[in-house]
CSV table of C-alpha atoms in Angstrom, one decimal:
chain,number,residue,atom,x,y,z
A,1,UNK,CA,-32.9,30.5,6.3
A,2,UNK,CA,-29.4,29.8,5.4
A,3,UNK,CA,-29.2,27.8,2.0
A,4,UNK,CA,-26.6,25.2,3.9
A,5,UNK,CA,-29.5,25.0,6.7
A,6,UNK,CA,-31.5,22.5,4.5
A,7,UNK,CA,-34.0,20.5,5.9
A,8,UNK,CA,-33.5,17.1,7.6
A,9,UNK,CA,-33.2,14.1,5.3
A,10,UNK,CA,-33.4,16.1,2.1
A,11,UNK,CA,-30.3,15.3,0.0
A,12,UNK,CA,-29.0,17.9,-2.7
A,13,UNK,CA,-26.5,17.5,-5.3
A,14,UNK,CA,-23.6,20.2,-5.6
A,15,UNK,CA,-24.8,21.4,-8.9
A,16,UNK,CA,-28.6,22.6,-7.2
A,17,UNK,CA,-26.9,23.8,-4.1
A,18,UNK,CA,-24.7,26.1,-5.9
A,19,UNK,CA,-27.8,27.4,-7.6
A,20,UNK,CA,-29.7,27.8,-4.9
A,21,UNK,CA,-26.9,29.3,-3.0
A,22,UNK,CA,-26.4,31.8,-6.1
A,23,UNK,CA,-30.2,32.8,-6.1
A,24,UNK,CA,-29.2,34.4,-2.7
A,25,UNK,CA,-26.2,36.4,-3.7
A,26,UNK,CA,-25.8,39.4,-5.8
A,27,UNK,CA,-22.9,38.1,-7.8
A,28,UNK,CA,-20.6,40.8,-9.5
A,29,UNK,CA,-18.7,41.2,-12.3
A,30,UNK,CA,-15.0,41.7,-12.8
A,31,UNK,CA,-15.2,45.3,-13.9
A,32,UNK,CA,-17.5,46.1,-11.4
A,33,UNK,CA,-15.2,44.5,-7.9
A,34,UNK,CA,-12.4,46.6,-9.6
A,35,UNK,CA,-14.3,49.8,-9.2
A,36,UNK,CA,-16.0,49.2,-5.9
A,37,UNK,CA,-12.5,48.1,-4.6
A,38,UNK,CA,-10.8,51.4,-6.1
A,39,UNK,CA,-13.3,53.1,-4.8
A,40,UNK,CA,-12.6,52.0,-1.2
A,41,UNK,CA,-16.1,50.1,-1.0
A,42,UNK,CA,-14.9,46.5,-1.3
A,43,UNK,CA,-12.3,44.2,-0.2
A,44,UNK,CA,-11.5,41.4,-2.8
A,45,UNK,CA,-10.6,38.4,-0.9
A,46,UNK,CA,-8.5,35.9,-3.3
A,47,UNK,CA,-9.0,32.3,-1.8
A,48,UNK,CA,-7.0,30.5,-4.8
A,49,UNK,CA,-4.5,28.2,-3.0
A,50,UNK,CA,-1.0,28.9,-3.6
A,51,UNK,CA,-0.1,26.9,-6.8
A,52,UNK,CA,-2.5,28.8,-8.7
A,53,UNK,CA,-1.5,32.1,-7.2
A,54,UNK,CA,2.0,31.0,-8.0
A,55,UNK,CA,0.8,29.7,-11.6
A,56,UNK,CA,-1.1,33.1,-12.6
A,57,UNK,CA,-0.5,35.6,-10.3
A,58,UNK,CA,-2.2,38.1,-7.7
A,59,UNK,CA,-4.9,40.6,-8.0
A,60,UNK,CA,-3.2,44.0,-6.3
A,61,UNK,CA,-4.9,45.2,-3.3
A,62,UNK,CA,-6.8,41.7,-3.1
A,63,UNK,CA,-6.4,39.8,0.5
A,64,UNK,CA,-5.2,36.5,0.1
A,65,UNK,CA,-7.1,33.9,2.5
A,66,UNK,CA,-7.1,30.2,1.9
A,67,UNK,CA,-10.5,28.4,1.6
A,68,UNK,CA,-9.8,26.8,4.5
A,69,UNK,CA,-9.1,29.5,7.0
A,70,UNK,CA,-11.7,32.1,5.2
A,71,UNK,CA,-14.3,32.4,8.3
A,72,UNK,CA,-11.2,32.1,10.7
A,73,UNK,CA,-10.0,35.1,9.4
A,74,UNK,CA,-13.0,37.7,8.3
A,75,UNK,CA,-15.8,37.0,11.3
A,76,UNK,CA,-15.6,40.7,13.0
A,77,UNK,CA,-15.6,38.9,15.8
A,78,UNK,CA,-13.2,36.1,15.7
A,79,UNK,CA,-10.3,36.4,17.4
A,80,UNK,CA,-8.0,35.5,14.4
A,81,UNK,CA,-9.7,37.8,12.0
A,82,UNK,CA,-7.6,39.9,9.8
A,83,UNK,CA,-7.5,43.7,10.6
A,84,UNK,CA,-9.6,44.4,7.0
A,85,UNK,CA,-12.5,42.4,8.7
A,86,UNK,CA,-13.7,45.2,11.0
A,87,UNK,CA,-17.7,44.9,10.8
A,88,UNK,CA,-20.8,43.1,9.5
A,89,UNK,CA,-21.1,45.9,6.8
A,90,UNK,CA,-17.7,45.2,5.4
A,91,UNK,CA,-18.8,44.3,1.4
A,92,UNK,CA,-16.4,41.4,0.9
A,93,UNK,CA,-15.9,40.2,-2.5
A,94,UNK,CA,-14.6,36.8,-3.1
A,95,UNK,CA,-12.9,35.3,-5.5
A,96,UNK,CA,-11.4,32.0,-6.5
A,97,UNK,CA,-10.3,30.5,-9.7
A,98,UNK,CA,-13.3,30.4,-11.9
A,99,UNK,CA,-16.2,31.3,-9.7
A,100,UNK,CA,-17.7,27.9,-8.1
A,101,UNK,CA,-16.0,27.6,-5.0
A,102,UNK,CA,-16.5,31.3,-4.2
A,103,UNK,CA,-20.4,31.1,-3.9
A,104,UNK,CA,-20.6,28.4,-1.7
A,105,UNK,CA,-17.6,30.3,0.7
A,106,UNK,CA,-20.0,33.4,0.3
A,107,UNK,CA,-22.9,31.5,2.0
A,108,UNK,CA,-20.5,30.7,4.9
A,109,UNK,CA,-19.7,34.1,5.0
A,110,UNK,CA,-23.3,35.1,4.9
A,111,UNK,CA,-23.9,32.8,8.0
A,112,UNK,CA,-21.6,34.8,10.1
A,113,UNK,CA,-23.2,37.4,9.6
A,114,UNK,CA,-21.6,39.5,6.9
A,115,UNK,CA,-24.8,40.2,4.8
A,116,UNK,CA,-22.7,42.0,2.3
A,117,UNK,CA,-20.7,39.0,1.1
A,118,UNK,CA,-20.4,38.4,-2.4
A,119,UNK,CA,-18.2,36.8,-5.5
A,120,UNK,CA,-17.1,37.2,-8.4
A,121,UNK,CA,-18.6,35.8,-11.3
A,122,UNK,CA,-15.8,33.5,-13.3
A,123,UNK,CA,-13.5,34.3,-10.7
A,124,UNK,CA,-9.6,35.2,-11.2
A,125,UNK,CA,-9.8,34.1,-14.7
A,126,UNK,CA,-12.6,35.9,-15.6
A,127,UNK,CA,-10.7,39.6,-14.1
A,128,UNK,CA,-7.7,38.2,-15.9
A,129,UNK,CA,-9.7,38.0,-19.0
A,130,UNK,CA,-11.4,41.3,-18.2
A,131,UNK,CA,-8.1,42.8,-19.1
A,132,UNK,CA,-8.0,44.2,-15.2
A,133,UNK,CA,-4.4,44.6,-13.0
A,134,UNK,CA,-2.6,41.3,-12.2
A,135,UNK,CA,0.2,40.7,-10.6
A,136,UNK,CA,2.5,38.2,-12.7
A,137,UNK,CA,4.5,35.4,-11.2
A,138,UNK,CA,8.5,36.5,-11.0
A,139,UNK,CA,9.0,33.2,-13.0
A,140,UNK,CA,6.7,35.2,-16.5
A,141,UNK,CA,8.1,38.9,-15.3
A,142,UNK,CA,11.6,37.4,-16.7
């Protein structure tokens, strides 16, 4: 059963639904989304809206999907899906700014059907931190 499939009349804050949703994902680390995605087993999936993207930058490779169009765009079969989101197996790693929203859009994920869905832990700033490739904003390349 789904974490979001909770039972009828049972109200949850957001701080015990993140952790149950997180007892159900394998989170990874920053180091360790950088190597599965170099080694062609991952596709990092950057759901930062645009002002932080703008702010900080872009992780190379790394599709960028809103929050809001995520399942839209990465259910193998929706018909708006992007190209990358090919099958169930596809190991999606998501990210977003610090690691919160990400697990609950995992769960989503999970709920169509792509069992290998997971996030990064702490998110862009946390890969950022790591030390690992980011694309700066034209506005700090100056």
């Amino acid at each position: 059963m789904a974490v979001s499939e909770e039972r009828s009349g049972e109200h949850v804050g957001i701080d015990e639904l993140l952790e149950r949703v997180r007892s159900e994902i394998d989170r990874i680390s920053p180091t360790a989304a950088h190597a599965a995605y170099e080694a062609g087993d991952a596709l990092l999936v950057d759901t930062r809206y645009a002002a932080l993207r703008d702010r900080d930058g872009l992780i190379p490779g790394a599709l960028v999907v809103e929050r809001n169009e995520l399942e839209w765009r990465l259910d193998p079969l929706g018909s708006h899906r992007a190209p990358e989101a090919d099958s169930h197996d596809l190991r999606v790693v998501v990210l977003c700014n610090e690691g919160y929203a990400s697990s609950l859009a995992v769960d989503s994920l999970r709920r169509l059907g792509l069992h290998r869905a997971t996030d990064l832990i702490g998110g862009f700033q946390a890969w950022k931190a790591a030390g690992l490739p980011v694309l700066l904003p034209a506005a700090t390349r100056d």
